[in-house]
mmCIF file of C-alpha atoms in Angstrom:
data_model
loop_
_atom_site.group_PDB
_atom_site.id
_atom_site.type_symbol
_atom_site.label_atom_id
_atom_site.label_comp_id
_atom_site.label_asym_id
_atom_site.label_seq_id
_atom_site.Cartn_x
_atom_site.Cartn_y
_atom_site.Cartn_z
ATOM 1 C CA MET A 6 20.464 12.352 20.998
ATOM 2 C CA HIS A 7 23.120 15.007 20.445
ATOM 3 C CA THR A 8 22.511 18.237 18.539
ATOM 4 C CA VAL A 9 24.427 20.087 15.826
ATOM 5 C CA PRO A 10 24.441 23.745 14.732
ATOM 6 C CA LEU A 11 22.052 24.720 11.949
ATOM 7 C CA GLY A 12 24.153 27.038 9.835
ATOM 8 C CA ARG A 13 24.787 30.323 11.637
ATOM 9 C CA SER A 14 21.263 30.531 13.044
ATOM 10 C CA GLY A 15 22.160 29.759 16.652
ATOM 11 C CA LEU A 16 19.686 26.855 16.524
ATOM 12 C CA HIS A 17 20.915 23.364 17.389
ATOM 13 C CA VAL A 18 19.038 20.442 15.847
ATOM 14 C CA THR A 19 19.236 16.686 16.177
ATOM 15 C CA PRO A 20 20.764 14.747 13.256
ATOM 16 C CA LEU A 21 17.324 13.226 12.727
ATOM 17 C CA CYS A 22 14.285 15.346 11.929
ATOM 18 C CA LEU A 23 10.702 14.071 11.926
ATOM 19 C CA GLY A 24 9.030 14.772 8.596
ATOM 20 C CA THR A 25 5.257 14.985 8.725
ATOM 21 C CA MET A 26 3.894 15.158 5.182
ATOM 22 C CA THR A 27 1.937 11.905 5.608
ATOM 23 C CA PHE A 28 -0.051 13.355 8.516
ATOM 24 C CA GLY A 29 -3.601 14.046 7.376
ATOM 25 C CA GLU A 30 -3.491 11.687 4.374
ATOM 26 C CA GLN A 31 -1.925 8.293 5.100
ATOM 27 C CA VAL A 32 -1.762 8.979 8.832
ATOM 28 C CA ASP A 33 -4.739 9.998 10.950
ATOM 29 C CA SER A 34 -4.534 12.471 13.809
ATOM 30 C CA ALA A 35 -4.334 9.903 16.628
ATOM 31 C CA THR A 36 -1.532 7.967 14.931
ATOM 32 C CA ALA A 37 0.295 11.200 14.103
ATOM 33 C CA HIS A 38 0.181 12.243 17.763
ATOM 34 C CA ALA A 39 1.531 8.845 18.808
ATOM 35 C CA ILE A 40 4.395 9.197 16.323
ATOM 36 C CA LEU A 41 5.135 12.698 17.602
ATOM 37 C CA ASP A 42 5.123 11.505 21.217
ATOM 38 C CA ARG A 43 7.483 8.649 20.449
ATOM 39 C CA SER A 44 9.770 10.870 18.372
ATOM 40 C CA LEU A 45 10.162 13.227 21.302
ATOM 41 C CA ALA A 46 10.803 10.320 23.663
ATOM 42 C CA LEU A 47 13.548 9.052 21.330
ATOM 43 C CA GLY A 48 15.298 12.402 21.632
ATOM 44 C CA ILE A 49 14.400 14.026 18.294
ATOM 45 C CA ASN A 50 13.966 17.766 18.822
ATOM 46 C CA PHE A 51 13.330 18.775 15.192
ATOM 47 C CA ILE A 52 9.989 18.618 13.316
ATOM 48 C CA ASP A 53 9.458 19.647 9.703
ATOM 49 C CA THR A 54 6.170 20.413 7.984
ATOM 50 C CA ALA A 55 4.757 22.710 5.282
ATOM 51 C CA GLU A 56 1.633 24.676 4.537
ATOM 52 C CA MET A 57 0.828 22.548 1.446
ATOM 53 C CA TYR A 58 0.893 19.242 3.370
ATOM 54 C CA ALA A 59 -0.524 16.548 3.448
ATOM 55 C CA VAL A 60 1.022 14.862 0.399
ATOM 56 C CA PRO A 61 -0.054 14.075 -2.263
ATOM 57 C CA ALA A 62 -1.374 17.619 -2.238
ATOM 58 C CA ARG A 63 -5.069 18.247 -2.719
ATOM 59 C CA ALA A 64 -7.450 20.992 -1.707
ATOM 60 C CA GLU A 65 -9.163 18.856 0.944
ATOM 61 C CA THR A 66 -5.952 18.263 2.920
ATOM 62 C CA TYR A 67 -4.293 21.651 2.435
ATOM 63 C CA GLY A 68 -3.000 22.736 5.857
ATOM 64 C CA ALA A 69 -4.090 19.475 7.493
ATOM 65 C CA THR A 70 -0.607 18.531 8.664
ATOM 66 C CA GLU A 71 0.042 21.866 10.350
ATOM 67 C CA THR A 72 -3.378 21.623 12.009
ATOM 68 C CA ILE A 73 -2.548 18.173 13.414
ATOM 69 C CA LEU A 74 0.702 19.550 14.810
ATOM 70 C CA GLY A 75 -1.099 22.537 16.311
ATOM 71 C CA ASP A 76 -3.569 20.219 18.020
ATOM 72 C CA TRP A 77 -0.652 18.187 19.406
ATOM 73 C CA PHE A 78 0.982 21.285 20.870
ATOM 74 C CA ALA A 79 -2.310 22.411 22.376
ATOM 75 C CA ALA A 80 -2.929 19.014 23.983
ATOM 76 C CA ARG A 81 0.536 18.827 25.531
ATOM 77 C CA PRO A 82 1.469 21.999 27.402
ATOM 78 C CA GLY A 83 5.194 22.651 27.414
ATOM 79 C CA VAL A 84 5.990 20.444 24.429
ATOM 80 C CA ARG A 85 6.248 23.359 22.000
ATOM 81 C CA GLN A 86 9.218 24.695 23.989
ATOM 82 C CA ARG A 87 11.019 21.347 23.699
ATOM 83 C CA VAL A 88 11.093 21.143 19.898
ATOM 84 C CA LEU A 89 12.404 23.153 16.980
ATOM 85 C CA LEU A 90 9.585 23.625 14.514
ATOM 86 C CA ALA A 91 10.186 24.097 10.792
ATOM 87 C CA THR A 92 7.573 24.802 8.167
ATOM 88 C CA LYS A 93 7.525 26.066 4.604
ATOM 89 C CA ALA A 94 5.733 28.615 2.461
ATOM 90 C CA ALA A 95 4.632 27.065 -0.814
ATOM 91 C CA GLY A 96 6.168 28.754 -3.828
ATOM 92 C CA PRO A 97 4.104 29.789 -6.856
ATOM 93 C CA PRO A 98 1.291 27.215 -7.225
ATOM 94 C CA ARG A 99 2.295 24.125 -9.202
ATOM 95 C CA GLY A 100 -1.152 22.861 -10.129
ATOM 96 C CA MET A 101 -2.479 23.801 -6.666
ATOM 97 C CA PRO A 102 -4.854 26.751 -7.192
ATOM 98 C CA TRP A 103 -6.197 26.406 -3.647
ATOM 99 C CA ILE A 104 -2.947 27.847 -2.246
ATOM 100 C CA ARG A 105 -3.268 31.622 -1.766
ATOM 101 C CA HIS A 106 -6.263 31.580 -4.137
ATOM 102 C CA GLY A 107 -4.010 30.561 -7.027
ATOM 103 C CA ARG A 108 -1.948 33.749 -7.064
ATOM 104 C CA ALA A 109 1.195 33.001 -9.025
ATOM 105 C CA GLU A 110 3.267 36.056 -8.172
ATOM 106 C CA PHE A 111 4.754 34.913 -4.820
ATOM 107 C CA LYS A 112 5.237 38.497 -3.717
ATOM 108 C CA ALA A 113 6.514 39.583 -0.320
ATOM 109 C CA SER A 114 2.918 39.918 0.868
ATOM 110 C CA ASP A 115 2.242 36.294 -0.146
ATOM 111 C CA ILE A 116 5.135 35.045 1.969
ATOM 112 C CA VAL A 117 3.936 37.046 4.979
ATOM 113 C CA GLU A 118 0.356 35.835 4.484
ATOM 114 C CA SER A 119 1.461 32.206 4.309
ATOM 115 C CA CYS A 120 3.449 32.608 7.514
ATOM 116 C CA GLU A 121 0.506 34.161 9.344
ATOM 117 C CA MET A 122 -1.750 31.283 8.302
ATOM 118 C CA SER A 123 0.832 28.688 9.352
ATOM 119 C CA LEU A 124 1.206 30.306 12.773
ATOM 120 C CA LYS A 125 -2.555 30.015 13.306
ATOM 121 C CA ARG A 126 -2.755 26.384 12.213
ATOM 122 C CA LEU A 127 0.289 25.472 14.295
ATOM 123 C CA ARG A 128 -1.069 27.341 17.329
ATOM 124 C CA THR A 129 2.270 28.949 18.031
ATOM 125 C CA ASP A 130 3.665 32.458 18.268
ATOM 126 C CA VAL A 131 6.926 31.711 16.478
ATOM 127 C CA ILE A 132 8.281 29.362 13.806
ATOM 128 C CA ASP A 133 11.870 28.308 14.486
ATOM 129 C CA LEU A 134 12.806 27.731 10.836
ATOM 130 C CA TYR A 135 10.696 29.218 8.041
ATOM 131 C CA GLN A 136 11.573 27.951 4.570
ATOM 132 C CA LEU A 137 10.596 28.739 0.989
ATOM 133 C CA HIS A 138 9.341 25.392 -0.288
ATOM 134 C CA TRP A 139 10.491 25.943 -3.873
ATOM 135 C CA PRO A 140 11.890 28.885 -5.821
ATOM 136 C CA ALA A 141 9.725 31.378 -7.661
ATOM 137 C CA ARG A 142 12.062 31.577 -10.647
ATOM 138 C CA ASN A 143 12.418 29.114 -13.507
ATOM 139 C CA LEU A 144 14.805 26.266 -12.703
ATOM 140 C CA PRO A 145 14.922 22.474 -13.000
ATOM 141 C CA ALA A 146 13.244 20.918 -9.961
ATOM 142 C CA PHE A 147 11.103 17.944 -8.879
ATOM 143 C CA GLY A 148 12.459 15.672 -11.589
ATOM 144 C CA ALA A 149 13.236 18.214 -14.301
ATOM 145 C CA ARG A 150 16.853 17.651 -15.276
ATOM 146 C CA TYR A 151 17.886 20.613 -17.400
ATOM 147 C CA PHE A 152 17.701 24.379 -17.104
ATOM 148 C CA ASP A 153 15.907 25.989 -20.048
ATOM 149 C CA PRO A 154 16.265 29.773 -20.186
ATOM 150 C CA ALA A 155 13.461 29.908 -22.759
ATOM 151 C CA GLN A 156 11.070 29.032 -19.919
ATOM 152 C CA ASP A 157 11.919 32.173 -17.935
ATOM 153 C CA LYS A 158 8.945 34.282 -16.880
ATOM 154 C CA PRO A 159 8.664 37.392 -14.717
ATOM 155 C CA ALA A 160 9.239 36.445 -11.078
ATOM 156 C CA PRO A 161 9.727 38.374 -7.851
ATOM 157 C CA ALA A 162 13.340 39.229 -7.190
ATOM 158 C CA ILE A 163 15.230 37.188 -4.627
ATOM 159 C CA GLU A 164 15.841 40.404 -2.698
ATOM 160 C CA GLU A 165 12.084 41.012 -2.413
ATOM 161 C CA GLN A 166 11.530 37.511 -1.024
ATOM 162 C CA LEU A 167 14.477 37.905 1.341
ATOM 163 C CA ARG A 168 13.154 41.208 2.671
ATOM 164 C CA ALA A 169 9.808 39.548 3.392
ATOM 165 C CA LEU A 170 11.561 36.794 5.332
ATOM 166 C CA ASP A 171 13.687 39.354 7.139
ATOM 167 C CA SER A 172 10.555 41.248 8.185
ATOM 168 C CA LEU A 173 9.198 38.066 9.757
ATOM 169 C CA VAL A 174 12.426 37.575 11.699
ATOM 170 C CA ARG A 175 12.456 41.190 12.880
ATOM 171 C CA SER A 176 8.824 40.945 13.988
ATOM 172 C CA GLY A 177 9.631 37.893 16.134
ATOM 173 C CA LYS A 178 7.386 35.527 14.184
ATOM 174 C CA VAL A 179 10.333 33.558 12.757
ATOM 175 C CA ARG A 180 13.687 32.735 14.343
ATOM 176 C CA ALA A 181 15.632 31.588 11.279
ATOM 177 C CA ILE A 182 15.045 31.197 7.551
ATOM 178 C CA GLY A 183 15.790 28.487 5.027
ATOM 179 C CA LEU A 184 15.315 27.374 1.441
ATOM 180 C CA SER A 185 14.186 24.155 -0.185
ATOM 181 C CA ASN A 186 14.637 22.556 -3.610
ATOM 182 C CA GLU A 187 17.303 25.160 -4.350
ATOM 183 C CA THR A 188 20.359 25.356 -6.586
ATOM 184 C CA PRO A 189 23.878 26.642 -5.893
ATOM 185 C CA TYR A 190 22.976 29.892 -7.658
ATOM 186 C CA GLY A 191 19.893 30.456 -5.508
ATOM 187 C CA VAL A 192 21.677 29.755 -2.232
ATOM 188 C CA HIS A 193 24.546 32.038 -3.168
ATOM 189 C CA GLU A 194 22.215 34.894 -4.133
ATOM 190 C CA PHE A 195 20.212 34.684 -0.913
ATOM 191 C CA VAL A 196 23.395 34.771 1.157
ATOM 192 C CA ARG A 197 25.067 37.479 -0.940
ATOM 193 C CA LEU A 198 22.055 39.787 -0.720
ATOM 194 C CA ALA A 199 21.608 39.160 2.993
ATOM 195 C CA GLU A 200 25.205 40.121 3.678
ATOM 196 C CA ALA A 201 25.070 43.132 1.344
ATOM 197 C CA HIS A 202 21.896 44.573 2.899
ATOM 198 C CA GLY A 203 22.071 43.399 6.513
ATOM 199 C CA LEU A 204 19.138 41.015 6.155
ATOM 200 C CA ALA A 205 18.399 37.639 7.734
ATOM 201 C CA ARG A 206 20.840 34.986 6.529
ATOM 202 C CA VAL A 207 19.747 31.617 5.197
ATOM 203 C CA ALA A 208 20.496 28.878 7.734
ATOM 204 C CA SER A 209 19.621 25.785 5.720
ATOM 205 C CA VAL A 210 18.554 24.216 2.453
ATOM 206 C CA GLN A 211 16.181 21.252 2.314
ATOM 207 C CA ASN A 212 16.826 19.121 -0.779
ATOM 208 C CA ALA A 213 16.416 15.493 -1.746
ATOM 209 C CA TYR A 214 19.480 13.409 -0.899
ATOM 210 C CA CYS A 215 19.724 9.629 -0.952
ATOM 211 C CA LEU A 216 21.489 6.764 -2.705
ATOM 212 C CA ILE A 217 19.423 7.209 -5.882
ATOM 213 C CA ASN A 218 19.603 11.011 -5.876
ATOM 214 C CA ARG A 219 22.980 12.455 -4.887
ATOM 215 C CA SER A 220 22.492 15.647 -6.900
ATOM 216 C CA VAL A 221 23.489 17.688 -3.837
ATOM 217 C CA GLU A 222 27.026 16.568 -4.657
ATOM 218 C CA HIS A 223 26.855 18.331 -8.042
ATOM 219 C CA ALA A 224 28.317 21.579 -6.624
ATOM 220 C CA LEU A 225 25.570 22.417 -4.120
ATOM 221 C CA ASP A 226 27.594 20.783 -1.352
ATOM 222 C CA GLU A 227 30.544 23.092 -1.999
ATOM 223 C CA THR A 228 28.238 26.111 -1.872
ATOM 224 C CA LEU A 229 26.712 24.984 1.430
ATOM 225 C CA HIS A 230 30.124 24.272 2.949
ATOM 226 C CA ARG A 231 31.735 27.559 1.952
ATOM 227 C CA LEU A 232 28.716 29.647 2.950
ATOM 228 C CA ASP A 233 28.079 27.740 6.204
ATOM 229 C CA VAL A 234 24.546 26.687 5.294
ATOM 230 C CA GLY A 235 23.147 23.379 6.603
ATOM 231 C CA LEU A 236 21.647 20.621 4.466
ATOM 232 C CA LEU A 237 18.371 19.041 5.542
ATOM 233 C CA ALA A 238 18.201 15.804 3.543
ATOM 234 C CA TYR A 239 14.697 14.780 2.548
ATOM 235 C CA SER A 240 13.592 11.441 1.066
ATOM 236 C CA PRO A 241 16.640 9.554 2.432
ATOM 237 C CA LEU A 242 14.753 6.320 1.700
ATOM 238 C CA GLY A 243 13.823 7.360 -1.839
ATOM 239 C CA PHE A 244 10.084 7.479 -1.102
ATOM 240 C CA GLY A 245 10.339 3.900 0.132
ATOM 241 C CA LEU A 246 12.292 2.496 -2.815
ATOM 242 C CA LEU A 247 15.342 2.057 -0.582
ATOM 243 C CA THR A 248 13.476 0.052 2.063
ATOM 244 C CA GLY A 249 13.099 -2.964 -0.219
ATOM 245 C CA LYS A 250 9.299 -2.906 -0.049
ATOM 246 C CA TYR A 251 8.998 -2.585 -3.832
ATOM 247 C CA ASP A 252 11.756 -5.026 -4.776
ATOM 248 C CA THR A 253 9.480 -7.997 -5.420
ATOM 249 C CA GLY A 254 6.148 -6.545 -6.521
ATOM 250 C CA GLY A 255 7.252 -3.317 -8.160
ATOM 251 C CA THR A 256 5.504 0.026 -7.822
ATOM 252 C CA SER A 257 2.299 -0.785 -9.711
ATOM 253 C CA GLY A 258 0.074 -3.738 -10.456
ATOM 254 C CA PRO A 259 -1.471 -6.439 -8.262
ATOM 255 C CA ALA A 260 1.813 -7.466 -6.612
ATOM 256 C CA ALA A 261 2.799 -3.941 -5.533
ATOM 257 C CA PRO A 262 2.396 -3.032 -1.831
ATOM 258 C CA GLY A 263 -0.938 -1.263 -2.114
ATOM 259 C CA GLU A 264 -0.687 0.999 0.928
ATOM 260 C CA ALA A 265 2.805 2.255 0.110
ATOM 261 C CA ARG A 266 2.982 5.745 -1.350
ATOM 262 C CA ILE A 267 4.333 5.079 -4.839
ATOM 263 C CA ALA A 268 1.911 2.221 -5.443
ATOM 264 C CA ARG A 269 -1.021 4.049 -3.862
ATOM 265 C CA TYR A 270 -0.765 7.398 -5.640
ATOM 266 C CA ALA A 271 -0.600 7.799 -9.424
ATOM 267 C CA SER A 272 0.771 11.323 -8.972
ATOM 268 C CA VAL A 273 3.831 9.897 -7.207
ATOM 269 C CA ARG A 274 4.319 7.133 -9.797
ATOM 270 C CA SER A 275 4.358 9.754 -12.545
ATOM 271 C CA GLY A 276 7.241 11.624 -10.884
ATOM 272 C CA ARG A 277 10.923 10.980 -10.313
ATOM 273 C CA TRP A 278 10.392 8.329 -7.626
ATOM 274 C CA GLY A 279 8.177 6.318 -9.989
ATOM 275 C CA ARG A 280 10.754 5.939 -12.746
ATOM 276 C CA GLU A 281 11.698 2.414 -13.739
ATOM 277 C CA ALA A 282 15.351 3.419 -13.576
ATOM 278 C CA ALA A 283 14.891 4.564 -9.969
ATOM 279 C CA LEU A 284 13.382 1.215 -8.980
ATOM 280 C CA ALA A 285 16.081 -0.717 -10.847
ATOM 281 C CA ALA A 286 18.832 1.234 -9.089
ATOM 282 C CA ALA A 287 17.151 0.860 -5.698
ATOM 283 C CA ARG A 288 17.016 -2.901 -6.194
ATOM 284 C CA ARG A 289 20.783 -2.908 -6.758
ATOM 285 C CA TYR A 290 21.459 -0.955 -3.564
ATOM 286 C CA ASN A 291 19.012 -3.113 -1.615
ATOM 287 C CA ALA A 292 20.706 -6.283 -2.868
ATOM 288 C CA LEU A 293 24.070 -4.896 -1.788
ATOM 289 C CA ALA A 294 22.668 -4.175 1.667
ATOM 290 C CA ARG A 295 21.548 -7.773 2.064
ATOM 291 C CA GLU A 296 24.915 -9.065 0.861
ATOM 292 C CA LEU A 297 26.516 -6.974 3.609
ATOM 293 C CA GLY A 298 24.200 -8.382 6.274
ATOM 294 C CA LEU A 299 22.245 -5.120 6.547
ATOM 295 C CA THR A 300 18.663 -4.215 5.829
ATOM 296 C CA PRO A 301 18.110 -1.826 2.901
ATOM 297 C CA THR A 302 16.848 0.756 5.386
ATOM 298 C CA GLN A 303 20.021 0.483 7.441
ATOM 299 C CA LEU A 304 22.217 1.012 4.397
ATOM 300 C CA ALA A 305 20.223 3.984 3.095
ATOM 301 C CA LEU A 306 19.976 5.843 6.392
ATOM 302 C CA ALA A 307 23.533 5.051 7.437
ATOM 303 C CA PHE A 308 24.673 6.499 4.108
ATOM 304 C CA CYS A 309 23.097 9.858 5.015
ATOM 305 C CA ARG A 310 24.517 9.640 8.534
ATOM 306 C CA SER A 311 28.017 9.109 7.108
ATOM 307 C CA LYS A 312 28.021 12.136 4.808
ATOM 308 C CA TRP A 313 29.667 15.374 5.906
ATOM 309 C CA GLN A 314 27.207 17.221 3.686
ATOM 310 C CA VAL A 315 24.178 16.415 5.867
ATOM 311 C CA THR A 316 23.197 18.423 8.943
ATOM 312 C CA SER A 317 19.924 16.586 9.619
ATOM 313 C CA THR A 318 18.151 13.705 7.877
ATOM 314 C CA ILE A 319 14.366 13.948 7.584
ATOM 315 C CA LEU A 320 12.410 10.767 8.331
ATOM 316 C CA GLY A 321 8.890 10.343 6.989
ATOM 317 C CA VAL A 322 6.948 7.513 8.633
ATOM 318 C CA THR A 323 3.399 6.214 8.869
ATOM 319 C CA SER A 324 3.624 4.329 12.159
ATOM 320 C CA VAL A 325 5.457 4.249 15.462
ATOM 321 C CA ALA A 326 7.025 0.945 14.421
ATOM 322 C CA GLN A 327 8.485 2.540 11.285
ATOM 323 C CA LEU A 328 9.856 5.403 13.341
ATOM 324 C CA GLU A 329 11.581 3.070 15.776
ATOM 325 C CA GLU A 330 13.025 0.975 12.932
ATOM 326 C CA ASP A 331 14.390 4.064 11.186
ATOM 327 C CA VAL A 332 15.933 5.568 14.324
ATOM 328 C CA ALA A 333 17.662 2.277 15.076
ATOM 329 C CA ALA A 334 18.831 1.946 11.468
ATOM 330 C CA PHE A 335 20.296 5.448 11.517
ATOM 331 C CA ALA A 336 22.733 4.358 14.222
ATOM 332 C CA THR A 337 24.430 1.941 11.793
ATOM 333 C CA GLU A 338 28.016 2.837 10.897
ATOM 334 C CA LEU A 339 29.417 2.073 7.446
ATOM 335 C CA SER A 340 33.040 1.132 6.905
ATOM 336 C CA PRO A 341 35.246 2.891 4.335
ATOM 337 C CA ASP A 342 35.008 -0.216 2.151
ATOM 338 C CA ILE A 343 31.204 -0.082 2.134
ATOM 339 C CA LEU A 344 31.202 3.627 1.341
ATOM 340 C CA ALA A 345 33.619 2.941 -1.530
ATOM 341 C CA ALA A 346 31.270 0.234 -2.835
ATOM 342 C CA LEU A 347 28.372 2.712 -2.735
ATOM 343 C CA ASP A 348 30.434 5.255 -4.650
ATOM 344 C CA ALA A 349 31.277 2.652 -7.282
ATOM 345 C CA LEU A 350 27.635 1.732 -7.689
ATOM 346 C CA HIS A 351 26.707 5.396 -7.931
ATOM 347 C CA LEU A 352 29.292 5.882 -10.666
ATOM 348 C CA GLU A 353 27.579 3.104 -12.628
ATOM 349 C CA LEU A 354 23.933 4.014 -11.913
ATOM 350 C CA GLY A 355 24.031 7.797 -11.609
ATOM 351 C CA ASP A 356 21.083 9.650 -10.086
ATOM 352 C CA PRO A 357 17.943 8.105 -11.599
ATOM 353 C CA ALA A 358 15.631 9.921 -9.140
ATOM 354 C CA LEU A 359 17.122 13.349 -9.849
#
């Protein structure tokens, strides 16, 4: 598999990235290691995780995913040098008081502490890409649609967070830095301050991007392009909605696929991926895929592959078979006519999983 530059970091990543948030919850350690082995064999050099994983987040599985990855590295000498490893520092706790003892400030010292703990769990001396999982300031995220300035509260300055990240780069613990769940304003400020003060420059932003959530195209894509920052697209399959698995039985009730994430976890059903409008839109895209002689998975992943906005698409899987299906689906090429049909459907349906 070929590689592409990740912003101006000097890192080169594969267009597919293995997401790991199911490891330690839906996926046990042995299965996770098998998925990791097969991912490497398929040519994927990029792995993404986070300190708060597994998902859905709970105190009992906090850090479990990073620990599974650390065990994999320890059991396979030399493998760590063959992959680019990304992880994330959780922002101010969002109903997760077990993270950093519930401290809400997200000061520079909190970022450094989170990094130190991740390094230990991952059993590595350096993290290739260290990301802020979500911003400390007030903004619409994770399904919130509108910015409300009345909700502003004191928050650490972006410059303070950036200096903490820069200190990790200068100490050799981190090679490059990134953001996640960010807005055009946030990306611009991080880059502006880095250039003004000679600090580490953001290489990437990890945001949701798929057929039922194209919010990246609402000005963030211009920001990323003009500032030379890469997009890491997460949830390209809309938490499974765009695989077709929920088309018949829905996301809840006796006919729903019980082991699938939206059906299994009430916390997921209560969020953006559990909206009726998201399922209704996904069914329309999935029907179009079948009309075109494609699987829903092929259409959804090929859409991400076709977009100039995307540097790397993050796959989350629960089995080796799913991984192999997704990698094969990603190779699908969409014609201009199909892409135009997707745009037309998007114009009608909007972004129900925003």
